[in-house]
Amino acid sequence: MRRLIVLAGVVVTASLLMTGCEYDVAQPHWNDEFVEPATPEITQIMPADAAPPGANTITIIGNHFAEGTDRNRVYFDRVPAEVITASPTSISVRRPNLVSEACEVRVVSFDALEVAKSGPYRVDSVWDEVGLFPENLALNAVTVDHNENVYVFQHSPRTIYKISPDGQMTELGTTSRAVTDAKYARIGGEETIIILNTNRSIQMLNLSTLEETEWIRITGRVSYGDFDRHGNFYAAGSRTDLQTVTADLREKPRPGMYSADDIHAVRVFQDHVYLAVTLARPADGEPVTGIWRHEIQDAEGNLGPRKLVLDWSTTGAFAESAINDITFSQDGILYVATDHDNPVLMMHPDERIDVLYKEILPSYPVKCQWGTGNSFYMVLGGEERIAVRVDAGVPGAPYFGRSL
């Protein structure tokens, strides 16, 4: 009898366990009712209708996009655009490497079954080649006069070319030395180019007579320079310090701040002298390479102490690249020409760092110079040794050499 009772208990327990397991089994997914995801739509694109020069990014407004940059793909026709930010109602992308009068914008969201489409949308060209130069010959410097004539200096043979606004190119002659920097200036009513060539002698080329003469001989060998609104000229180079030539051609005493350093570029903007510098012996807290500025304190070209503008080590992918030149837009954006694959870094007045026209511009600009409008010019020193015009969509900062 006792055995029967035990056996019955075992059977009841097993039955209860089996019943419990039956209720724990998950329902198969094929029994769920299908819920179709919302269809994404594009309601607006900014800039509207077209991406003109200066539009570094494009914003797509709409509904039902996926959350996150890695869950959306954006195409302009078949050309992909890099997604910078993405939310269910807005996607920002970099300007695509495309020129089109009427392309279709498509958003592929991973959460949706359908593709959002909008068009036609125009994408303007932002750069073009200027001049036709002998193949594989190095170009060293570029400058632009008040009529938007572009002057390009070839390294060897040492040739000067003039490119007019209608694209016609003329060979003007030769220079006495290889040019490292050139600045257009209207000195005393004469149309003149100031030529620097890593030498104590700064040369002057008269564009009317094409005669090259010595403008001034200074203490150190200088490679780069720029004018301020008073006609003072600030020149520098490798281990030569920053040197000031006054409007009446007097050399001021050198400040001694950069005597052991390499200065890669000089640019005057809003009564400050900006320098791209690699310091030989940086003090505590100072970067090895950076962009500094000095306030121009008076009409004599006296300068205030240096202030750090950009620590080059904080520029991410650009930190290992070389600075070749700097320039400014009228609204205060600093453009830095480098040997990076995406050659032009931008620093906005609020210190935001960006890339100008990423994956679009040709690489390795040696020198750059803003013209009289929205475009600056670059001579390239990489595989393609050409001169290009880049439309930034905004005017350049005043260049004081043209008004002397």
XYZ file of C-alpha atoms in Angstrom:
404
model
C 0.000 0.000 0.000
C 2.774 2.391 0.907
C 4.467 1.747 -2.442
C 1.246 2.706 -4.259
C 1.041 5.973 -2.381
C 4.663 6.865 -3.255
C 4.138 5.920 -6.884
C 1.012 8.056 -7.089
C 2.922 11.029 -5.645
C 5.646 10.649 -8.247
C 3.075 10.551 -11.064
C 1.257 13.646 -9.771
C 4.521 15.564 -9.392
C 5.646 14.683 -12.917
C 2.274 15.731 -14.284
C 2.508 19.106 -12.581
C 6.017 19.662 -13.909
C 4.942 18.819 -17.418
C 1.992 21.170 -17.145
C 4.267 23.972 -15.938
C 6.686 23.439 -18.827
C 3.798 23.625 -21.284
C 2.874 27.144 -20.094
C 6.539 28.297 -20.151
C 7.001 27.658 -23.881
C 7.344 30.901 -25.897
C 4.900 31.518 -28.691
C 6.521 31.148 -32.148
C 7.123 34.440 -34.003
C 5.286 33.265 -37.069
C 2.125 33.586 -35.073
C 2.725 37.349 -34.488
C 0.755 39.814 -36.542
C 3.030 41.705 -39.010
C 3.325 45.431 -38.354
C 4.581 47.280 -41.415
C 7.223 49.938 -40.511
C 6.412 53.558 -41.255
C 7.461 54.773 -44.680
C 10.196 57.458 -44.540
C 9.580 60.702 -46.401
C 11.610 63.777 -47.336
C 9.732 67.030 -46.795
C 12.547 69.563 -47.211
C 16.221 69.834 -48.170
C 18.453 72.669 -46.975
C 19.826 74.514 -48.854
C 16.612 74.425 -50.859
C 16.642 73.391 -54.539
C 20.448 73.356 -54.859
C 23.753 73.018 -53.011
C 25.667 76.151 -54.066
C 29.378 76.742 -53.417
C 29.908 77.272 -49.704
C 27.396 74.593 -48.686
C 29.758 72.213 -46.943
C 26.857 70.154 -45.552
C 23.289 69.414 -46.635
C 20.384 68.786 -44.249
C 17.452 66.516 -45.175
C 14.236 67.119 -43.208
C 11.472 64.536 -43.091
C 9.833 61.771 -41.091
C 10.444 58.162 -40.097
C 14.186 58.057 -40.682
C 16.190 55.585 -38.609
C 17.898 56.749 -35.418
C 21.697 56.881 -35.721
C 24.219 57.623 -38.457
C 24.982 53.937 -39.075
C 21.338 53.092 -39.821
C 20.828 55.498 -42.724
C 22.364 55.750 -46.168
C 22.000 58.859 -48.347
C 22.628 58.968 -52.081
C 22.649 61.764 -54.650
C 21.814 59.715 -57.709
C 24.259 56.844 -57.143
C 26.878 58.867 -55.281
C 26.906 58.221 -51.512
C 27.151 61.130 -49.060
C 28.760 60.822 -45.635
C 26.107 60.943 -42.896
C 27.168 63.280 -40.073
C 24.061 63.246 -37.841
C 20.764 61.395 -38.027
C 17.462 61.421 -36.130
C 13.938 60.272 -37.103
C 13.227 63.745 -38.554
C 16.581 65.087 -39.775
C 19.755 63.853 -41.478
C 22.856 65.968 -42.131
C 25.362 64.840 -44.748
C 28.558 66.167 -46.252
C 28.405 67.611 -49.710
C 28.685 64.704 -52.197
C 31.478 64.476 -54.751
C 29.086 65.180 -57.588
C 28.199 67.946 -60.019
C 24.649 67.690 -61.331
C 21.931 69.931 -62.681
C 19.173 67.569 -61.547
C 19.941 64.626 -59.286
C 17.645 62.525 -57.114
C 18.216 62.488 -53.347
C 17.468 59.121 -51.734
C 17.425 58.098 -48.078
C 17.694 54.407 -47.280
C 16.707 53.828 -43.637
C 17.376 50.392 -42.191
C 14.079 50.424 -40.262
C 11.972 50.885 -43.403
C 10.922 48.818 -46.403
C 10.758 51.750 -48.811
C 13.263 54.408 -49.902
C 12.522 58.107 -49.420
C 13.135 60.118 -52.582
C 13.218 63.789 -53.535
C 14.292 65.724 -56.600
C 15.405 67.170 -58.834
C 18.203 68.717 -56.755
C 21.146 70.658 -58.177
C 24.720 70.259 -56.921
C 27.056 72.982 -58.194
C 30.745 72.648 -58.985
C 33.065 74.037 -56.292
C 36.475 73.920 -57.998
C 38.051 73.995 -61.423
C 41.510 73.994 -62.960
C 42.985 77.282 -64.200
C 45.730 77.513 -66.795
C 47.528 74.791 -68.739
C 51.023 74.293 -67.375
C 53.904 72.138 -68.649
C 53.395 68.632 -67.320
C 55.202 67.573 -64.121
C 56.916 70.923 -63.538
C 56.659 72.201 -59.955
C 54.577 75.309 -59.217
C 55.730 77.252 -56.156
C 53.614 80.348 -55.572
C 50.434 82.143 -56.601
C 49.065 85.670 -56.191
C 46.058 87.609 -57.527
C 45.758 91.261 -58.528
C 42.810 93.652 -58.104
C 41.441 92.670 -61.547
C 41.428 88.941 -60.680
C 44.434 88.194 -62.870
C 46.240 85.203 -61.381
C 50.045 84.984 -61.361
C 51.638 81.560 -60.967
C 55.347 80.987 -60.387
C 57.021 77.854 -61.698
C 60.044 76.424 -59.866
C 62.264 75.287 -62.735
C 62.631 76.722 -65.243
C 61.797 79.831 -63.185
C 58.820 81.063 -65.191
C 56.010 83.509 -64.387
C 52.555 82.907 -65.879
C 49.577 85.256 -65.960
C 46.052 83.847 -66.202
C 43.351 86.387 -67.012
C 39.748 86.098 -65.740
C 38.666 84.691 -69.127
C 41.198 81.867 -68.768
C 43.856 83.059 -71.207
C 47.384 82.223 -70.026
C 50.447 84.273 -70.886
C 54.096 83.560 -70.113
C 55.489 86.804 -68.692
C 59.132 85.906 -68.221
C 61.518 84.473 -65.658
C 62.646 85.275 -62.113
C 66.175 85.555 -60.758
C 65.543 82.887 -58.116
C 63.013 80.167 -57.341
C 60.019 81.828 -55.644
C 58.684 80.600 -52.268
C 55.943 83.231 -51.848
C 54.551 86.129 -53.870
C 52.309 89.049 -52.870
C 50.602 91.434 -55.241
C 50.951 95.076 -54.226
C 50.109 98.462 -55.737
C 53.058 100.417 -54.384
C 53.172 104.062 -55.338
C 50.581 103.516 -58.025
C 52.642 100.783 -59.698
C 51.330 97.288 -60.172
C 53.947 95.202 -58.412
C 54.530 91.696 -57.150
C 56.700 91.285 -54.079
C 58.731 88.092 -54.465
C 60.241 86.086 -51.615
C 62.713 83.303 -52.279
C 64.399 82.263 -49.002
C 66.875 85.059 -49.329
C 67.793 88.287 -47.552
C 66.911 90.190 -50.695
C 63.177 90.659 -51.274
C 62.542 91.287 -54.948
C 59.966 93.478 -56.673
C 58.515 92.713 -60.109
C 57.018 95.633 -62.020
C 54.108 94.218 -64.026
C 54.181 97.070 -66.519
C 57.844 96.744 -67.475
C 58.399 93.152 -66.242
C 61.588 94.441 -64.638
C 62.696 92.691 -61.450
C 64.570 94.810 -58.907
C 65.500 94.566 -55.249
C 62.764 95.981 -53.016
C 64.708 95.722 -49.763
C 67.551 93.681 -48.257
C 66.963 92.588 -44.661
C 68.855 90.732 -41.968
C 67.451 87.206 -42.317
C 66.527 84.892 -45.161
C 62.750 85.041 -45.506
C 60.314 82.845 -47.409
C 56.802 84.142 -46.586
C 55.181 87.500 -45.915
C 52.095 89.721 -45.918
C 51.066 93.405 -45.766
C 48.935 95.178 -43.160
C 46.573 98.105 -43.759
C 49.385 100.598 -43.014
C 51.721 99.209 -45.671
C 53.991 97.392 -43.234
C 55.277 94.034 -44.472
C 55.777 91.077 -42.125
C 58.225 88.435 -43.354
C 59.485 85.170 -41.899
C 61.032 81.820 -42.698
C 63.049 79.028 -41.137
C 65.024 80.165 -38.060
C 64.989 83.813 -39.170
C 62.456 85.202 -36.668
C 59.544 87.460 -37.648
C 60.785 90.576 -39.422
C 58.881 93.802 -40.030
C 59.514 96.172 -42.936
C 57.737 99.507 -42.454
C 55.881 101.327 -45.195
C 58.875 103.639 -45.675
C 61.185 100.620 -46.089
C 62.837 100.511 -42.668
C 63.606 97.173 -41.086
C 62.481 97.077 -37.476
C 64.495 95.164 -34.832
C 63.542 91.516 -34.703
C 61.544 90.488 -31.607
C 63.626 87.364 -30.947
C 60.604 85.138 -30.333
C 61.069 82.812 -33.322
C 64.811 82.896 -34.020
C 65.156 79.092 -33.668
C 61.733 78.153 -35.073
C 60.267 77.242 -38.441
C 57.543 79.597 -39.668
C 55.490 78.021 -42.470
C 53.040 80.809 -43.332
C 52.271 84.477 -42.606
C 48.865 86.142 -42.993
C 47.424 89.456 -41.769
C 43.760 89.470 -40.711
C 41.830 92.118 -38.746
C 44.900 93.940 -37.457
C 46.650 90.759 -36.351
C 49.593 88.895 -37.843
C 48.925 85.144 -37.959
C 51.825 82.681 -38.117
C 51.939 78.920 -38.642
C 54.924 77.859 -36.544
C 56.818 74.754 -35.472
C 58.628 75.658 -32.254
C 62.134 74.291 -31.678
C 61.836 74.479 -27.893
C 58.197 74.912 -26.843
C 57.621 76.092 -23.284
C 55.474 74.092 -20.878
C 51.921 74.006 -22.174
C 52.881 75.157 -25.681
C 52.298 72.908 -28.715
C 55.150 71.964 -31.013
C 53.162 73.091 -34.053
C 50.384 75.626 -33.992
C 48.968 78.848 -35.343
C 49.697 81.985 -33.331
C 48.781 85.616 -33.700
C 50.160 89.008 -32.695
C 48.110 92.183 -32.447
C 49.314 95.030 -34.662
C 49.403 97.832 -32.126
C 50.063 100.869 -34.296
C 50.843 102.169 -37.784
C 54.548 101.505 -37.220
C 53.932 97.760 -37.104
C 54.739 97.242 -33.424
C 53.391 93.899 -32.295
C 51.863 92.628 -29.084
C 52.681 89.297 -27.413
C 51.811 86.092 -29.178
C 48.537 84.292 -28.498
C 47.803 80.696 -29.444
C 44.996 80.355 -31.971
C 45.149 76.655 -32.853
C 47.061 73.785 -31.265
C 47.766 71.600 -34.286
C 47.836 68.420 -32.181
C 44.092 68.868 -31.472
C 43.047 68.717 -35.132
C 42.469 64.968 -35.272
C 43.380 63.468 -38.638
C 45.217 66.661 -39.592
C 47.605 66.545 -36.620
C 50.233 64.532 -38.533
C 50.023 66.645 -41.683
C 52.163 69.638 -42.638
C 50.853 73.210 -42.788
C 51.666 74.769 -46.162
C 49.700 78.030 -46.074
C 46.847 79.877 -44.349
C 44.174 82.339 -45.461
C 40.911 83.840 -44.155
C 37.393 84.459 -45.370
C 35.767 87.812 -44.714
C 33.624 86.304 -41.945
C 36.668 85.067 -40.040
C 36.967 81.418 -41.032
C 40.593 80.287 -41.022
C 41.510 78.023 -43.953
C 44.678 75.947 -43.559
C 46.218 74.358 -46.670
C 47.934 71.067 -45.769
C 49.431 67.932 -47.295
C 46.529 65.826 -45.961
C 44.437 63.845 -48.477
C 41.564 66.216 -47.645
C 43.772 69.249 -47.983
C 41.934 72.216 -46.462
C 41.080 72.444 -42.760
C 38.600 75.093 -41.611
C 38.458 76.679 -38.177
C 35.353 78.761 -37.520
C 35.387 81.835 -35.257
C 33.805 79.690 -32.504
C 36.822 77.316 -32.862
C 34.860 74.503 -34.521
C 37.103 72.410 -36.771
C 35.847 71.085 -40.096
C 37.073 69.946 -43.509
C 36.352 72.011 -46.596
C 34.616 69.914 -49.292
C 35.755 66.558 -47.929
C 36.688 63.985 -50.601
C 36.151 66.607 -53.320
C 39.211 68.879 -53.551
C 42.483 67.764 -55.165
C 45.280 67.209 -52.683
C 48.595 68.813 -51.713
C 48.233 72.578 -52.113
C 51.645 74.232 -51.839
C 50.352 77.809 -51.620
C 46.955 79.509 -51.652
C 45.806 83.094 -52.199
C 42.289 84.557 -52.072
C 41.106 86.572 -55.040
C 38.762 89.562 -55.037
C 35.554 87.536 -54.693
C 34.419 84.186 -53.338
C 37.273 82.095 -54.727
C 40.786 81.328 -53.590
C 43.525 79.844 -55.759
C 45.881 76.977 -54.947
C 48.961 75.619 -56.687
C 49.370 71.886 -56.133
C 52.599 70.030 -55.533
C 51.514 66.396 -55.524
C 50.973 64.061 -58.445
C 48.950 66.780 -60.180
C 51.054 69.937 -60.450
C 48.313 72.306 -61.477
C 46.610 75.518 -60.342
C 43.002 75.380 -59.183
C 40.285 77.840 -58.230
C 38.128 76.913 -55.210
C 34.773 78.645 -54.768
C 34.260 78.930 -50.991
C 30.886 80.638 -51.385
C 31.975 83.596 -49.240
C 34.284 86.565 -49.919
C 37.866 86.485 -48.767
C 39.167 88.809 -46.068
C 40.580 92.125 -47.327
C 44.065 91.804 -48.776
C 45.823 95.067 -48.013
C 48.537 94.770 -50.657
C 45.987 95.547 -53.373
C 45.142 98.932 -51.828
C 48.625 100.315 -51.148
